[in-house]
Amino acid sequence: MLNLPNFLASLRILLAPLMFWIILNPQVFTQNGFDITWNYYFASLLFVLASATDFFDGYIARQWNQMTMLGAILDPLADKMLTLAAFLGLMVMGDASPWAIYIIIVRELFITGLRTVAVSENISVKASWAGKVKTVGQMIAIGFLLMHWPFATALLWFAVILTIYSGAEYLWGFKNAITRESK
Protein backbone atom coordinates (compact mmCIF):
# COMPACT_ATOMS: atom_id res chain seq x y z
CA MET A 1 0.00 0.00 0.00
CA LEU A 2 1.50 3.32 -1.06
CA ASN A 3 0.55 5.69 1.74
CA LEU A 4 2.40 8.93 2.57
CA PRO A 5 5.07 7.28 4.79
CA ASN A 6 5.82 4.68 2.11
CA PHE A 7 5.93 7.41 -0.54
CA LEU A 8 8.50 9.32 1.56
CA ALA A 9 10.64 6.18 1.96
CA SER A 10 10.37 5.58 -1.80
CA LEU A 11 11.45 9.17 -2.42
CA ARG A 12 14.52 8.57 -0.25
CA ILE A 13 15.33 5.50 -2.36
CA LEU A 14 15.15 7.64 -5.52
CA LEU A 15 17.24 10.48 -4.07
CA ALA A 16 20.08 8.15 -2.97
CA PRO A 17 21.47 7.33 -6.45
CA LEU A 18 21.02 10.95 -7.57
CA MET A 19 23.07 12.16 -4.61
CA PHE A 20 25.65 9.41 -5.30
CA TRP A 21 25.94 10.61 -8.92
CA ILE A 22 26.40 14.23 -7.81
CA ILE A 23 29.14 13.27 -5.35
CA LEU A 24 30.98 11.31 -8.04
CA ASN A 25 30.63 13.96 -10.76
CA PRO A 26 31.84 17.32 -9.43
CA GLN A 27 33.00 18.21 -12.94
CA VAL A 28 29.36 18.84 -13.86
CA PHE A 29 29.58 21.96 -11.68
CA THR A 30 33.17 22.97 -12.32
CA GLN A 31 32.95 22.62 -16.12
CA ASN A 32 29.95 24.92 -16.10
CA GLY A 33 31.77 27.70 -14.30
CA PHE A 34 30.66 26.94 -10.76
CA ASP A 35 33.01 26.54 -7.84
CA ILE A 36 33.43 22.98 -6.51
CA THR A 37 31.65 24.06 -3.33
CA TRP A 38 28.38 24.09 -5.28
CA ASN A 39 28.79 20.35 -5.72
CA TYR A 40 29.15 20.04 -1.93
CA TYR A 41 26.12 22.25 -1.33
CA PHE A 42 23.88 20.43 -3.77
CA ALA A 43 24.85 16.94 -2.56
CA SER A 44 24.37 18.10 1.04
CA LEU A 45 20.98 19.62 0.24
CA LEU A 46 19.79 16.36 -1.32
CA PHE A 47 21.14 14.43 1.64
CA VAL A 48 19.40 16.68 4.18
CA LEU A 49 16.09 16.54 2.28
CA ALA A 50 16.29 12.76 1.99
CA SER A 51 17.28 12.44 5.66
CA ALA A 52 14.30 14.57 6.68
CA THR A 53 11.99 12.09 4.95
CA ASP A 54 13.38 9.44 7.32
CA PHE A 55 12.07 11.35 10.32
CA PHE A 56 8.75 12.25 8.75
CA ASP A 57 7.88 8.83 7.31
CA GLY A 58 8.27 7.22 10.74
CA TYR A 59 6.49 10.03 12.57
CA ILE A 60 3.54 10.08 10.15
CA ALA A 61 3.27 6.28 10.12
CA ARG A 62 3.03 6.19 13.92
CA GLN A 63 0.78 9.24 14.34
CA TRP A 64 -1.63 8.34 11.54
CA ASN A 65 -1.48 4.60 12.29
CA GLN A 66 -0.18 3.88 8.76
CA MET A 67 2.48 1.31 9.59
CA THR A 68 2.56 -1.37 6.90
CA MET A 69 4.66 -4.40 6.03
CA LEU A 70 5.82 -2.55 2.92
CA GLY A 71 6.92 0.36 5.11
CA ALA A 72 8.76 -2.00 7.45
CA ILE A 73 10.77 -3.17 4.44
CA LEU A 74 11.14 0.17 2.60
CA ASP A 75 12.22 2.33 5.55
CA PRO A 76 15.39 0.47 6.57
CA LEU A 77 16.20 -0.22 2.91
CA ALA A 78 15.91 3.48 2.08
CA ASP A 79 18.06 4.39 5.10
CA LYS A 80 20.80 2.01 4.03
CA MET A 81 20.66 3.10 0.39
CA LEU A 82 20.99 6.75 1.38
CA THR A 83 23.79 6.37 3.91
CA LEU A 84 25.73 3.84 1.86
CA ALA A 85 25.41 5.96 -1.31
CA ALA A 86 26.87 8.90 0.59
CA PHE A 87 29.60 6.88 2.32
CA LEU A 88 30.63 5.04 -0.86
CA GLY A 89 30.65 8.23 -2.91
CA LEU A 90 32.75 9.99 -0.29
CA MET A 91 35.13 7.02 -0.13
CA VAL A 92 35.54 6.86 -3.91
CA MET A 93 36.29 10.60 -3.99
CA GLY A 94 38.91 10.15 -1.25
CA ASP A 95 36.92 12.05 1.37
CA ALA A 96 36.21 9.13 3.74
CA SER A 97 38.36 6.35 5.16
CA PRO A 98 37.88 3.03 3.33
CA TRP A 99 38.32 1.20 6.65
CA ALA A 100 35.57 3.21 8.32
CA ILE A 101 33.24 2.60 5.39
CA TYR A 102 34.13 -1.11 5.34
CA ILE A 103 33.25 -1.46 9.04
CA ILE A 104 29.93 0.33 8.52
CA ILE A 105 29.01 -1.80 5.49
CA VAL A 106 29.94 -5.07 7.23
CA ARG A 107 27.82 -4.13 10.25
CA GLU A 108 24.86 -3.23 8.05
CA LEU A 109 25.07 -6.50 6.10
CA PHE A 110 25.46 -8.53 9.28
CA ILE A 111 22.47 -6.92 10.99
CA THR A 112 20.38 -7.25 7.83
CA GLY A 113 21.21 -10.96 7.83
CA LEU A 114 20.20 -11.24 11.49
CA ARG A 115 16.93 -9.46 10.76
CA THR A 116 16.24 -11.93 7.95
CA VAL A 117 16.84 -14.86 10.30
CA ALA A 118 14.67 -13.23 12.98
CA VAL A 119 11.78 -12.75 10.54
CA SER A 120 12.09 -16.34 9.30
CA GLU A 121 11.94 -17.56 12.90
CA ASN A 122 9.06 -15.19 13.73
CA ILE A 123 11.24 -13.40 16.28
CA SER A 124 10.72 -9.71 16.87
CA VAL A 125 13.87 -7.71 17.56
CA LYS A 126 12.99 -4.04 17.39
CA ALA A 127 15.34 -1.21 16.56
CA SER A 128 16.94 0.21 19.69
CA TRP A 129 17.78 3.75 20.70
CA ALA A 130 21.40 2.89 19.98
CA GLY A 131 20.42 2.13 16.40
CA LYS A 132 18.64 5.46 16.10
CA VAL A 133 21.61 7.30 17.63
CA LYS A 134 23.90 5.42 15.21
CA THR A 135 21.82 6.61 12.28
CA VAL A 136 21.89 10.22 13.48
CA GLY A 137 25.65 9.97 14.11
CA GLN A 138 26.21 8.63 10.61
CA MET A 139 24.04 11.35 9.09
CA ILE A 140 25.92 14.10 10.93
CA ALA A 141 29.25 12.61 9.84
CA ILE A 142 28.03 12.44 6.24
CA GLY A 143 26.93 16.06 6.36
CA PHE A 144 30.33 17.19 7.67
CA LEU A 145 32.15 15.03 5.12
CA LEU A 146 30.03 16.30 2.22
CA MET A 147 30.72 19.89 3.20
CA HIS A 148 34.42 19.25 3.92
CA TRP A 149 34.02 20.82 7.34
CA PRO A 150 36.53 20.52 10.19
CA PHE A 151 36.26 17.44 12.41
CA ALA A 152 34.52 15.47 9.63
CA THR A 153 36.96 12.56 9.92
CA ALA A 154 36.66 12.50 13.71
CA LEU A 155 32.87 12.44 13.40
CA LEU A 156 33.13 9.58 10.90
CA TRP A 157 35.14 7.51 13.37
CA PHE A 158 32.71 8.41 16.16
CA ALA A 159 29.91 7.16 13.88
CA VAL A 160 31.90 3.94 13.40
CA ILE A 161 32.03 3.49 17.19
CA LEU A 162 28.27 4.06 17.41
CA THR A 163 27.80 1.63 14.52
CA ILE A 164 29.78 -1.11 16.28
CA TYR A 165 28.02 -0.49 19.60
CA SER A 166 24.53 -0.56 18.10
CA GLY A 167 25.40 -3.72 16.16
CA ALA A 168 26.58 -5.42 19.36
CA GLU A 169 23.40 -4.29 21.13
CA TYR A 170 21.27 -5.65 18.29
CA LEU A 171 23.17 -8.94 18.40
CA TRP A 172 22.61 -9.12 22.17
CA GLY A 173 18.88 -8.45 21.70
CA PHE A 174 18.70 -11.13 19.01
CA LYS A 175 20.44 -13.63 21.32
CA ASN A 176 18.03 -12.80 24.15
CA ALA A 177 15.02 -13.13 21.85
CA ILE A 178 16.20 -16.58 20.71
CA THR A 179 16.75 -17.60 24.33
CA ARG A 180 13.20 -16.49 25.24
CA GLU A 181 11.72 -18.30 22.25
CA SER A 182 13.49 -21.56 23.05
CA LYS A 183 12.06 -21.72 26.60
mmCIF file of C-alpha atoms in Angstrom:
data_model
loop_
_atom_site.group_PDB
_atom_site.id
_atom_site.type_symbol
_atom_site.label_atom_id
_atom_site.label_comp_id
_atom_site.label_asym_id
_atom_site.label_seq_id
_atom_site.Cartn_x
_atom_site.Cartn_y
_atom_site.Cartn_z
ATOM 1 C CA MET A 1 0.000 0.000 0.000
ATOM 2 C CA LEU A 2 1.500 3.318 -1.062
ATOM 3 C CA ASN A 3 0.548 5.694 1.735
ATOM 4 C CA LEU A 4 2.396 8.929 2.566
ATOM 5 C CA PRO A 5 5.075 7.283 4.795
ATOM 6 C CA ASN A 6 5.818 4.675 2.111
ATOM 7 C CA PHE A 7 5.931 7.414 -0.535
ATOM 8 C CA LEU A 8 8.505 9.316 1.559
ATOM 9 C CA ALA A 9 10.636 6.179 1.963
ATOM 10 C CA SER A 10 10.372 5.579 -1.796
ATOM 11 C CA LEU A 11 11.447 9.170 -2.422
ATOM 12 C CA ARG A 12 14.521 8.569 -0.247
ATOM 13 C CA ILE A 13 15.326 5.499 -2.364
ATOM 14 C CA LEU A 14 15.147 7.641 -5.523
ATOM 15 C CA LEU A 15 17.244 10.480 -4.071
ATOM 16 C CA ALA A 16 20.082 8.150 -2.975
ATOM 17 C CA PRO A 17 21.467 7.328 -6.453
ATOM 18 C CA LEU A 18 21.016 10.947 -7.570
ATOM 19 C CA MET A 19 23.071 12.157 -4.605
ATOM 20 C CA PHE A 20 25.655 9.415 -5.303
ATOM 21 C CA TRP A 21 25.944 10.612 -8.916
ATOM 22 C CA ILE A 22 26.397 14.232 -7.809
ATOM 23 C CA ILE A 23 29.142 13.272 -5.349
ATOM 24 C CA LEU A 24 30.982 11.309 -8.038
ATOM 25 C CA ASN A 25 30.627 13.957 -10.760
ATOM 26 C CA PRO A 26 31.837 17.322 -9.425
ATOM 27 C CA GLN A 27 32.998 18.207 -12.935
ATOM 28 C CA VAL A 28 29.361 18.842 -13.857
ATOM 29 C CA PHE A 29 29.576 21.958 -11.683
ATOM 30 C CA THR A 30 33.169 22.973 -12.322
ATOM 31 C CA GLN A 31 32.952 22.618 -16.122
ATOM 32 C CA ASN A 32 29.951 24.917 -16.102
ATOM 33 C CA GLY A 33 31.770 27.704 -14.299
ATOM 34 C CA PHE A 34 30.662 26.938 -10.760
ATOM 35 C CA ASP A 35 33.011 26.536 -7.843
ATOM 36 C CA ILE A 36 33.426 22.984 -6.511
ATOM 37 C CA THR A 37 31.654 24.059 -3.330
ATOM 38 C CA TRP A 38 28.380 24.086 -5.281
ATOM 39 C CA ASN A 39 28.786 20.352 -5.718
ATOM 40 C CA TYR A 40 29.149 20.038 -1.934
ATOM 41 C CA TYR A 41 26.119 22.255 -1.326
ATOM 42 C CA PHE A 42 23.884 20.430 -3.768
ATOM 43 C CA ALA A 43 24.854 16.936 -2.558
ATOM 44 C CA SER A 44 24.369 18.103 1.036
ATOM 45 C CA LEU A 45 20.979 19.616 0.244
ATOM 46 C CA LEU A 46 19.788 16.361 -1.317
ATOM 47 C CA PHE A 47 21.144 14.430 1.642
ATOM 48 C CA VAL A 48 19.403 16.685 4.176
ATOM 49 C CA LEU A 49 16.094 16.537 2.284
ATOM 50 C CA ALA A 50 16.291 12.759 1.993
ATOM 51 C CA SER A 51 17.277 12.437 5.660
ATOM 52 C CA ALA A 52 14.300 14.569 6.677
ATOM 53 C CA THR A 53 11.991 12.095 4.949
ATOM 54 C CA ASP A 54 13.375 9.441 7.322
ATOM 55 C CA PHE A 55 12.066 11.351 10.323
ATOM 56 C CA PHE A 56 8.747 12.255 8.747
ATOM 57 C CA ASP A 57 7.879 8.833 7.310
ATOM 58 C CA GLY A 58 8.265 7.220 10.736
ATOM 59 C CA TYR A 59 6.486 10.027 12.573
ATOM 60 C CA ILE A 60 3.538 10.078 10.150
ATOM 61 C CA ALA A 61 3.270 6.277 10.119
ATOM 62 C CA ARG A 62 3.028 6.193 13.921
ATOM 63 C CA GLN A 63 0.783 9.245 14.338
ATOM 64 C CA TRP A 64 -1.632 8.336 11.544
ATOM 65 C CA ASN A 65 -1.479 4.603 12.289
ATOM 66 C CA GLN A 66 -0.185 3.882 8.764
ATOM 67 C CA MET A 67 2.478 1.308 9.587
ATOM 68 C CA THR A 68 2.557 -1.372 6.900
ATOM 69 C CA MET A 69 4.656 -4.402 6.033
ATOM 70 C CA LEU A 70 5.823 -2.551 2.924
ATOM 71 C CA GLY A 71 6.916 0.358 5.113
ATOM 72 C CA ALA A 72 8.764 -1.996 7.453
ATOM 73 C CA ILE A 73 10.768 -3.165 4.439
ATOM 74 C CA LEU A 74 11.140 0.169 2.600
ATOM 75 C CA ASP A 75 12.219 2.332 5.546
ATOM 76 C CA PRO A 76 15.386 0.470 6.574
ATOM 77 C CA LEU A 77 16.204 -0.224 2.907
ATOM 78 C CA ALA A 78 15.905 3.481 2.085
ATOM 79 C CA ASP A 79 18.061 4.394 5.103
ATOM 80 C CA LYS A 80 20.800 2.009 4.027
ATOM 81 C CA MET A 81 20.656 3.096 0.393
ATOM 82 C CA LEU A 82 20.987 6.749 1.379
ATOM 83 C CA THR A 83 23.790 6.373 3.911
ATOM 84 C CA LEU A 84 25.733 3.841 1.855
ATOM 85 C CA ALA A 85 25.410 5.959 -1.306
ATOM 86 C CA ALA A 86 26.869 8.899 0.590
ATOM 87 C CA PHE A 87 29.601 6.880 2.316
ATOM 88 C CA LEU A 88 30.633 5.035 -0.857
ATOM 89 C CA GLY A 89 30.645 8.227 -2.907
ATOM 90 C CA LEU A 90 32.747 9.990 -0.290
ATOM 91 C CA MET A 91 35.132 7.024 -0.128
ATOM 92 C CA VAL A 92 35.541 6.861 -3.913
ATOM 93 C CA MET A 93 36.288 10.598 -3.985
ATOM 94 C CA GLY A 94 38.905 10.148 -1.251
ATOM 95 C CA ASP A 95 36.925 12.053 1.372
ATOM 96 C CA ALA A 96 36.211 9.126 3.738
ATOM 97 C CA SER A 97 38.356 6.354 5.155
ATOM 98 C CA PRO A 98 37.877 3.032 3.331
ATOM 99 C CA TRP A 99 38.318 1.204 6.654
ATOM 100 C CA ALA A 100 35.568 3.212 8.318
ATOM 101 C CA ILE A 101 33.239 2.595 5.386
ATOM 102 C CA TYR A 102 34.129 -1.106 5.339
ATOM 103 C CA ILE A 103 33.247 -1.463 9.041
ATOM 104 C CA ILE A 104 29.934 0.334 8.517
ATOM 105 C CA ILE A 105 29.011 -1.803 5.491
ATOM 106 C CA VAL A 106 29.940 -5.073 7.226
ATOM 107 C CA ARG A 107 27.825 -4.135 10.248
ATOM 108 C CA GLU A 108 24.857 -3.225 8.050
ATOM 109 C CA LEU A 109 25.071 -6.495 6.097
ATOM 110 C CA PHE A 110 25.456 -8.528 9.279
ATOM 111 C CA ILE A 111 22.466 -6.918 10.985
ATOM 112 C CA THR A 112 20.376 -7.252 7.827
ATOM 113 C CA GLY A 113 21.211 -10.961 7.833
ATOM 114 C CA LEU A 114 20.200 -11.243 11.490
ATOM 115 C CA ARG A 115 16.926 -9.462 10.759
ATOM 116 C CA THR A 116 16.241 -11.927 7.954
ATOM 117 C CA VAL A 117 16.841 -14.858 10.303
ATOM 118 C CA ALA A 118 14.671 -13.235 12.977
ATOM 119 C CA VAL A 119 11.782 -12.755 10.542
ATOM 120 C CA SER A 120 12.089 -16.343 9.297
ATOM 121 C CA GLU A 121 11.940 -17.563 12.902
ATOM 122 C CA ASN A 122 9.056 -15.193 13.730
ATOM 123 C CA ILE A 123 11.237 -13.404 16.281
ATOM 124 C CA SER A 124 10.719 -9.706 16.866
ATOM 125 C CA VAL A 125 13.874 -7.715 17.563
ATOM 126 C CA LYS A 126 12.988 -4.041 17.393
ATOM 127 C CA ALA A 127 15.338 -1.209 16.562
ATOM 128 C CA SER A 128 16.935 0.210 19.688
ATOM 129 C CA TRP A 129 17.777 3.748 20.696
ATOM 130 C CA ALA A 130 21.403 2.890 19.984
ATOM 131 C CA GLY A 131 20.418 2.131 16.398
ATOM 132 C CA LYS A 132 18.638 5.461 16.100
ATOM 133 C CA VAL A 133 21.613 7.298 17.634
ATOM 134 C CA LYS A 134 23.903 5.420 15.211
ATOM 135 C CA THR A 135 21.821 6.611 12.282
ATOM 136 C CA VAL A 136 21.890 10.221 13.482
ATOM 137 C CA GLY A 137 25.649 9.969 14.106
ATOM 138 C CA GLN A 138 26.208 8.629 10.608
ATOM 139 C CA MET A 139 24.045 11.352 9.091
ATOM 140 C CA ILE A 140 25.916 14.099 10.931
ATOM 141 C CA ALA A 141 29.246 12.606 9.841
ATOM 142 C CA ILE A 142 28.032 12.437 6.239
ATOM 143 C CA GLY A 143 26.928 16.064 6.362
ATOM 144 C CA PHE A 144 30.325 17.191 7.670
ATOM 145 C CA LEU A 145 32.149 15.031 5.119
ATOM 146 C CA LEU A 146 30.031 16.302 2.222
ATOM 147 C CA MET A 147 30.715 19.890 3.205
ATOM 148 C CA HIS A 148 34.416 19.248 3.922
ATOM 149 C CA TRP A 149 34.020 20.818 7.343
ATOM 150 C CA PRO A 150 36.534 20.517 10.188
ATOM 151 C CA PHE A 151 36.258 17.438 12.407
ATOM 152 C CA ALA A 152 34.520 15.469 9.627
ATOM 153 C CA THR A 153 36.959 12.558 9.916
ATOM 154 C CA ALA A 154 36.663 12.500 13.713
ATOM 155 C CA LEU A 155 32.868 12.438 13.402
ATOM 156 C CA LEU A 156 33.130 9.583 10.900
ATOM 157 C CA TRP A 157 35.137 7.506 13.373
ATOM 158 C CA PHE A 158 32.709 8.413 16.160
ATOM 159 C CA ALA A 159 29.913 7.160 13.882
ATOM 160 C CA VAL A 160 31.903 3.942 13.398
ATOM 161 C CA ILE A 161 32.034 3.488 17.193
ATOM 162 C CA LEU A 162 28.266 4.062 17.410
ATOM 163 C CA THR A 163 27.798 1.629 14.518
ATOM 164 C CA ILE A 164 29.782 -1.106 16.278
ATOM 165 C CA TYR A 165 28.021 -0.492 19.597
ATOM 166 C CA SER A 166 24.529 -0.558 18.098
ATOM 167 C CA GLY A 167 25.404 -3.719 16.158
ATOM 168 C CA ALA A 168 26.576 -5.416 19.357
ATOM 169 C CA GLU A 169 23.398 -4.290 21.132
ATOM 170 C CA TYR A 170 21.273 -5.647 18.287
ATOM 171 C CA LEU A 171 23.175 -8.941 18.401
ATOM 172 C CA TRP A 172 22.613 -9.123 22.165
ATOM 173 C CA GLY A 173 18.881 -8.445 21.696
ATOM 174 C CA PHE A 174 18.697 -11.133 19.014
ATOM 175 C CA LYS A 175 20.445 -13.627 21.317
ATOM 176 C CA ASN A 176 18.031 -12.797 24.152
ATOM 177 C CA ALA A 177 15.024 -13.133 21.846
ATOM 178 C CA ILE A 178 16.205 -16.578 20.708
ATOM 179 C CA THR A 179 16.749 -17.600 24.326
ATOM 180 C CA ARG A 180 13.202 -16.488 25.241
ATOM 181 C CA GLU A 181 11.717 -18.296 22.246
ATOM 182 C CA SER A 182 13.491 -21.561 23.050
ATOM 183 C CA LYS A 183 12.057 -21.720 26.596
#
